[in-house]
XYZ file of C-alpha atoms in Angstrom:
224
model
C -15.201 3.685 1.278
C -14.871 0.475 3.252
C -11.848 -1.708 2.433
C -10.930 -5.212 3.530
C -7.155 -5.606 3.870
C -6.236 -9.304 3.793
C -2.601 -9.427 4.889
C -0.892 -11.797 7.353
C 2.215 -9.690 8.062
C 1.160 -7.773 11.213
C 3.609 -4.872 10.869
C 2.745 -4.246 7.225
C -0.986 -4.632 7.863
C -0.891 -2.219 10.816
C 1.107 0.410 8.927
C -1.024 0.169 5.806
C -4.303 0.252 7.740
C -3.192 3.404 9.584
C -2.176 5.090 6.332
C -5.438 4.232 4.574
C -7.502 5.271 7.585
C -5.728 8.625 7.574
C -6.738 8.958 3.907
C -10.399 8.545 4.820
C -10.986 4.831 4.259
C -12.652 2.472 6.723
C -10.341 -0.553 6.908
C -10.945 -4.080 8.211
C -7.693 -6.027 8.638
C -7.812 -9.825 8.453
C -4.716 -12.026 8.436
C -6.277 -15.457 8.038
C -7.569 -16.896 4.782
C -10.679 -18.619 6.114
C -11.674 -15.616 8.217
C -11.221 -13.393 5.168
C -13.373 -15.650 2.999
C -16.130 -15.603 5.621
C -15.968 -11.808 5.914
C -16.286 -11.434 2.149
C -19.430 -13.582 2.284
C -21.125 -11.632 5.059
C -19.799 -8.047 5.059
C -20.152 -5.248 2.499
C -16.942 -3.764 1.102
C -16.073 -1.347 -1.675
C -12.668 -2.858 -2.405
C -10.337 -5.679 -1.304
C -6.545 -5.672 -0.954
C -5.467 -9.307 -1.077
C -2.160 -11.009 -0.294
C -1.595 -14.378 -1.934
C 0.329 -16.107 0.862
C -2.105 -16.587 3.739
C -2.562 -19.165 6.484
C -5.340 -21.790 6.184
C -6.639 -20.573 2.809
C -4.597 -19.078 -0.019
C -5.287 -15.779 -1.694
C -5.847 -17.620 -4.973
C -8.623 -19.705 -3.432
C -10.215 -16.651 -1.823
C -10.221 -14.897 -5.192
C -11.648 -17.926 -7.002
C -14.427 -18.317 -4.439
C -15.239 -14.607 -4.589
C -15.703 -14.698 -8.358
C -17.560 -18.031 -8.202
C -20.124 -16.238 -6.006
C -20.426 -13.634 -8.795
C -19.211 -10.871 -6.494
C -17.878 -7.969 -8.544
C -15.885 -6.437 -5.689
C -12.691 -4.788 -7.051
C -9.609 -6.699 -5.894
C -6.049 -5.412 -5.768
C -3.549 -8.238 -5.295
C -0.641 -7.146 -3.117
C 2.102 -9.777 -3.081
C 5.820 -10.512 -3.153
C 5.346 -12.686 -6.246
C 6.686 -10.494 -9.014
C 7.076 -12.872 -11.946
C 5.081 -12.090 -15.082
C 3.454 -15.526 -14.926
C 2.210 -14.776 -11.396
C 0.699 -11.481 -12.527
C -1.013 -13.077 -15.506
C -2.380 -15.882 -13.340
C -3.732 -13.441 -10.756
C -5.448 -11.289 -13.367
C -6.901 -14.314 -15.128
C -8.366 -15.552 -11.833
C -10.272 -12.304 -11.439
C -7.955 -9.738 -9.846
C -8.489 -6.181 -11.084
C -4.944 -4.979 -10.395
C -1.626 -6.394 -9.202
C 1.026 -4.627 -7.129
C 4.317 -6.212 -6.088
C 5.952 -5.718 -2.687
C 7.819 -3.606 -1.787
C 5.686 -0.727 -3.010
C 5.230 3.007 -2.555
C 2.164 4.119 -0.609
C 1.386 6.866 -3.145
C 1.244 4.319 -5.952
C -1.010 2.020 -3.947
C -3.446 4.819 -3.148
C -3.493 5.949 -6.774
C -4.299 2.407 -7.876
C -7.082 2.124 -5.297
C -8.672 5.356 -6.513
C -8.412 4.209 -10.122
C -10.067 0.889 -9.272
C -12.898 2.623 -7.460
C -13.434 5.025 -10.360
C -13.587 2.172 -12.854
C -15.925 0.164 -10.667
C -18.262 3.104 -10.190
C -18.258 3.987 -13.883
C -17.686 7.362 -15.436
C -20.381 9.309 -13.650
C -19.923 12.883 -12.479
C -17.091 13.618 -10.062
C -19.655 15.348 -7.829
C -22.497 13.877 -5.808
C -25.230 16.359 -4.965
C -28.356 16.546 -2.836
C -29.900 20.015 -2.725
C -27.315 22.518 -1.485
C -24.993 19.701 -0.374
C -22.232 18.619 -2.758
C -19.504 16.004 -2.355
C -16.318 15.835 -4.418
C -15.551 12.145 -4.924
C -12.029 12.829 -6.165
C -10.935 15.326 -3.503
C -13.243 13.965 -0.787
C -14.753 17.101 0.704
C -18.275 18.444 1.222
C -19.691 21.835 0.338
C -22.945 23.191 1.750
C -24.364 26.206 -0.041
C -21.039 26.685 -1.821
C -19.007 26.755 1.410
C -16.717 24.074 2.761
C -18.520 21.929 5.348
C -16.268 21.105 8.301
C -16.745 17.549 9.547
C -14.966 15.063 11.785
C -13.716 11.870 10.135
C -16.686 9.832 11.369
C -19.195 12.513 10.431
C -17.643 12.658 6.980
C -17.918 8.890 6.546
C -21.563 8.771 7.666
C -22.529 11.630 5.366
C -20.605 10.130 2.442
C -22.472 6.837 2.801
C -25.791 8.680 2.934
C -25.141 10.919 -0.066
C -24.055 7.935 -2.128
C -27.481 6.458 -1.331
C -29.429 9.728 -1.541
C -33.144 9.195 -1.880
C -32.844 5.613 -0.630
C -33.328 4.630 3.023
C -30.419 2.887 4.707
C -31.007 0.922 7.899
C -28.892 1.501 10.969
C -27.112 -1.850 10.803
C -25.938 -1.366 7.217
C -24.896 2.211 7.925
C -22.974 1.073 11.004
C -21.177 -1.605 8.973
C -20.113 0.981 6.396
C -18.732 3.362 9.026
C -17.075 1.152 11.655
C -14.555 -1.644 11.253
C -14.855 -5.072 12.833
C -12.257 -4.050 15.429
C -13.859 -0.769 16.473
C -15.167 -0.657 20.034
C -18.596 0.719 19.160
C -22.214 -0.333 18.957
C -24.998 0.659 16.608
C -26.257 3.361 18.987
C -23.154 5.367 18.030
C -24.781 6.036 14.660
C -27.497 8.045 16.430
C -24.834 10.382 17.818
C -23.368 11.129 14.389
C -26.793 11.528 12.790
C -27.667 14.077 15.491
C -24.439 16.024 14.874
C -24.946 16.010 11.121
C -28.523 17.252 11.434
C -27.245 20.232 13.411
C -24.650 21.000 10.734
C -27.242 20.718 7.959
C -29.754 22.851 9.854
C -30.870 25.884 7.859
C -30.155 24.242 4.502
C -32.541 22.504 2.119
C -31.056 19.097 2.970
C -32.204 16.856 5.792
C -31.619 13.404 7.230
C -34.996 11.799 7.806
C -35.629 8.775 10.000
C -38.121 6.368 8.422
C -39.535 3.964 10.983
C -38.538 0.408 10.151
C -36.467 1.480 7.134
C -33.621 3.625 8.448
C -32.130 6.980 7.467
C -32.766 8.948 4.296
C -30.773 11.901 2.968
C -33.108 14.070 0.897
C -33.725 17.567 -0.387
C -36.494 19.410 1.433
C -39.137 21.355 -0.406
C -38.926 25.107 -0.111
C -41.348 26.508 2.509
């Protein structure tokens, strides 16, 4: 899951980004309103955490522009404004949830998971491709009924692929789902993780296929 954290308090943004990254999210941190609005236009995210008080462009305006573009991205407003009227206004403008500072990290993460579940609908808690299964709630992979050990990056790459199983995903889009804007990496890094994942899937009925001009495809292989 790739999150955009729009927060202009550096200490809070740094702490929260580290905590969410440790929980398995890919987090882009932006502290400027105009930069955040541009990122929401051009990048793909699964969820936004939005402060209201931002330099150059307010959180309210960002939210209004997002909904005016008919983007359905789930938005959690995270702000010091705790009055009921502020909450009502934020929700009426298109926010999906509203959390007042100071807050507990456990509550924030629970709200994020709830937002993602609602946005994704009430489908099965498991994603499956052949012998490979992924628990969306507990965030682990099984291969042939056994826990599949992965690094954080490998996990993220494979999660993106299994969520798009049967559909090719080009390298640029896969890269953007795995790495943040601040990561010191280039698209060739994806090749490294694809190679590692192929080795870990070797011997199963699941493969990652490269389709020339289209990208990578996670699919179930036919039995020999």
